[in-house]
C-alpha cells in the first residue's frame, strides 16, 4: 500500500503537467513580439488601404503606346495613323473650384488661340472626378487636359497623357512647395507635435495636399494615421486653408502657390496660419495632350501653349496671385522624379506587411 494520501499527485506526475505548460508559455512569449509586429503591420496596411481607398488608380480601358527617347511618356505606335478629332476638347483639373459654373470662363482666350492654331473648333468640358476625366482621354473625348501634380504620373501611365507645360515665371522657373500649416497660436511647433492632433488632407490623389505629407509624417517622424493622429479629407487646398483658420483641423498640408494666391486675394490673413514644415520644390499643375493625336496637331497644341501671352487674358486673370506669368516647358522624366518617388514610398508603405 502506498504511503501517499489517496488522490495525491506525485512530483513526477506534476512535473509532466507543468513542464509542457512552461514550454508553451516560453514559446508564446518568444512569438509575441513577432505576432505584435505583424498585427501592427497589418493594421497599418489596412489603414493605408482605407486612407487611399478612394484614389483613382485605373482607367476603364487599355491603351497602347510607345515610349520614345527615354522620356517616360508615350505616343501612338508608328504603324497607326491617328485621325484628328472634329472638335478639340479641353478640360482642366478635375474637381477644381469653379467660380463661373464650369470653369470655362478662365480659359476663353486660350481656347480661342487653340482654335486659331489648329483650325478646329475647341470646346471646354469640366469633370468633378479624375477617373472620369482620364477615361474620357482614353476614349478620345478629351484631347487637351490640365492635371494636378499628383495626378500627372497616373495620367501619363494609364491614359497616355503627354505633359507639355506648367504655369511659371517669365525666366522659365516654376514650382511650388508643400507647406504643413497649423492655426496661429495652436501650440504646434513641429511635425512631432501632431501626435494626438487632427490633420486635414486634401484628397487621395493630391501630392502636396496628401501624399508628401503622409510620407513625411510616416517615414521621418514615425506618426501613423489613426494610431498617432486623426485625419480627414477636405476636398481642396482652399478648403483646408479656410478650415485651419477656423480651427477645424490642427494641421493641414497645402500647396504654397495656392496659399500665396489666397493671401493675395484677401481670402485669408497671412497671420491666421503658421508654417511648421516646408518641402522640396514640386512641379505645379500641368497641361498636356492625348498621346494618340496626329503629330501636326500635337505640334500645334504645344506651340500654342508655349507661345501664349498671358497679359490681359482670362488665363492671366485667373492665375493672378500665384506668381506665374506664362506657360513654361516641362520634362515629365526630370521634373516629376520626386513625385514618382513619393508614389513609390506610398506603394511600399501599403505592401510592407511581413510574411506570416
Coordinates of C-alpha atoms in Angstrom, one line a residue, residues 194-325:
X194 CA 1.0 66.5 -34.2
X195 CA 0.7 63.3 -32.1
X196 CA -2.9 63.2 -30.8
X197 CA -4.0 66.0 -33.1
X198 CA -6.2 66.1 -36.3
X199 CA -4.7 66.6 -39.8
X200 CA -6.9 67.7 -42.7
X201 CA -5.6 66.2 -46.0
X202 CA -6.9 67.4 -49.4
X203 CA -7.7 64.2 -51.3
X204 CA -6.0 60.9 -52.0
X205 CA -4.7 62.0 -55.4
X206 CA -3.1 65.2 -54.2
X207 CA 0.7 65.3 -54.0
X208 CA 1.2 68.3 -51.7
X209 CA -2.2 68.0 -50.0
X210 CA -1.8 64.4 -49.0
X211 CA 1.0 62.0 -50.2
X212 CA 4.0 64.2 -49.5
X213 CA 2.7 64.9 -46.0
X214 CA 1.7 61.3 -45.3
X215 CA 5.2 60.0 -46.2
X216 CA 6.8 62.9 -44.2
X217 CA 4.9 62.1 -41.1
X218 CA 5.2 58.3 -41.5
X219 CA 8.8 57.9 -42.6
X220 CA 10.6 60.8 -40.9
X221 CA 8.5 61.2 -37.7
X222 CA 7.0 57.8 -37.1
X223 CA 3.5 59.2 -37.0
X224 CA 0.9 56.7 -38.1
X225 CA -2.6 57.9 -39.1
X226 CA -5.3 56.8 -36.6
X227 CA -2.7 55.4 -34.3
X228 CA -1.0 58.7 -33.7
X229 CA -3.3 61.3 -35.2
X230 CA -6.8 61.7 -36.5
X231 CA -7.3 62.6 -40.2
X232 CA -9.9 63.6 -42.7
X233 CA -10.2 64.8 -46.3
X234 CA -11.3 68.4 -47.1
X235 CA -11.6 68.1 -50.9
X236 CA -9.5 71.1 -51.7
X237 CA -6.5 73.2 -50.7
X238 CA -8.6 76.3 -50.3
X239 CA -11.0 74.4 -48.0
X240 CA -8.0 73.1 -46.0
X241 CA -6.7 76.6 -45.5
X242 CA -10.0 78.0 -44.5
X243 CA -10.6 75.1 -42.1
X244 CA -7.3 75.8 -40.5
X245 CA -8.1 79.5 -40.0
X246 CA -11.4 78.4 -38.4
X247 CA -9.7 75.8 -36.1
X248 CA -11.4 72.7 -37.8
X249 CA -8.1 70.9 -38.0
X250 CA -4.9 71.1 -36.0
X251 CA -2.8 71.0 -39.2
X252 CA -3.1 70.7 -43.0
X253 CA -0.6 70.3 -45.9
X254 CA -1.2 72.7 -48.7
X255 CA 0.4 73.9 -51.9
X256 CA 2.4 77.1 -51.4
X257 CA 1.3 78.8 -54.6
X258 CA -2.4 78.4 -53.6
X259 CA -1.7 79.7 -50.2
X260 CA 0.0 82.8 -51.7
X261 CA -2.9 83.3 -54.1
X262 CA -5.5 83.2 -51.2
X263 CA -3.5 85.7 -49.2
X264 CA -3.1 88.0 -52.2
X265 CA -6.8 87.9 -52.8
X266 CA -7.6 88.6 -49.2
X267 CA -9.3 85.3 -48.7
X268 CA -7.2 84.6 -45.6
X269 CA -4.9 86.7 -43.4
X270 CA -1.3 85.5 -43.5
X271 CA -1.2 85.8 -39.7
X272 CA -4.0 83.2 -39.4
X273 CA -1.7 80.2 -40.0
X274 CA 1.8 79.1 -39.0
X275 CA 4.2 77.1 -41.1
X276 CA 5.8 74.1 -39.3
X277 CA 7.4 72.4 -42.4
X278 CA 8.2 73.3 -46.0
X279 CA 9.1 70.6 -48.5
X280 CA 11.4 70.5 -51.5
X281 CA 10.0 72.0 -54.7
X282 CA 7.5 70.2 -56.9
X283 CA 6.2 70.9 -60.4
X284 CA 2.8 72.7 -60.4
X285 CA -0.3 71.9 -62.4
X286 CA 0.4 70.7 -66.0
X287 CA -1.3 70.9 -69.3
X288 CA -0.7 68.2 -71.9
X289 CA -2.3 66.4 -74.8
X290 CA -3.6 62.9 -75.6
X291 CA -0.8 60.6 -76.9
X292 CA -2.7 59.5 -80.0
X293 CA -3.2 62.8 -81.7
X294 CA -1.7 63.4 -85.1
X295 CA 1.8 64.8 -84.9
X296 CA 0.9 68.0 -86.7
X297 CA -1.9 68.6 -84.1
X298 CA 0.4 67.8 -81.2
X299 CA 2.9 70.3 -82.5
X300 CA 0.2 73.0 -83.0
X301 CA -1.0 72.5 -79.4
X302 CA 2.5 72.7 -77.9
X303 CA 3.4 75.8 -79.9
X304 CA 0.2 77.5 -78.9
X305 CA 0.6 76.7 -75.2
X306 CA 4.2 77.7 -75.0
X307 CA 3.7 80.9 -77.1
X308 CA 0.6 82.0 -75.4
X309 CA 0.9 85.5 -73.9
X310 CA -1.0 85.9 -70.6
X311 CA -1.1 89.7 -70.4
X312 CA -4.7 91.0 -70.5
X313 CA -6.2 87.5 -71.0
X314 CA -8.6 85.4 -69.0
X315 CA -5.8 83.0 -68.1
X316 CA -3.7 85.7 -66.7
X317 CA -6.6 87.0 -64.6
X318 CA -7.5 83.5 -63.4
X319 CA -3.9 82.7 -62.2
X320 CA -3.1 86.2 -60.9
X321 CA -1.6 86.0 -57.5
X322 CA 0.1 82.6 -57.9
X323 CA 3.4 84.2 -59.1
X324 CA 3.1 82.5 -62.5
X325 CA 3.3 84.7 -65.7

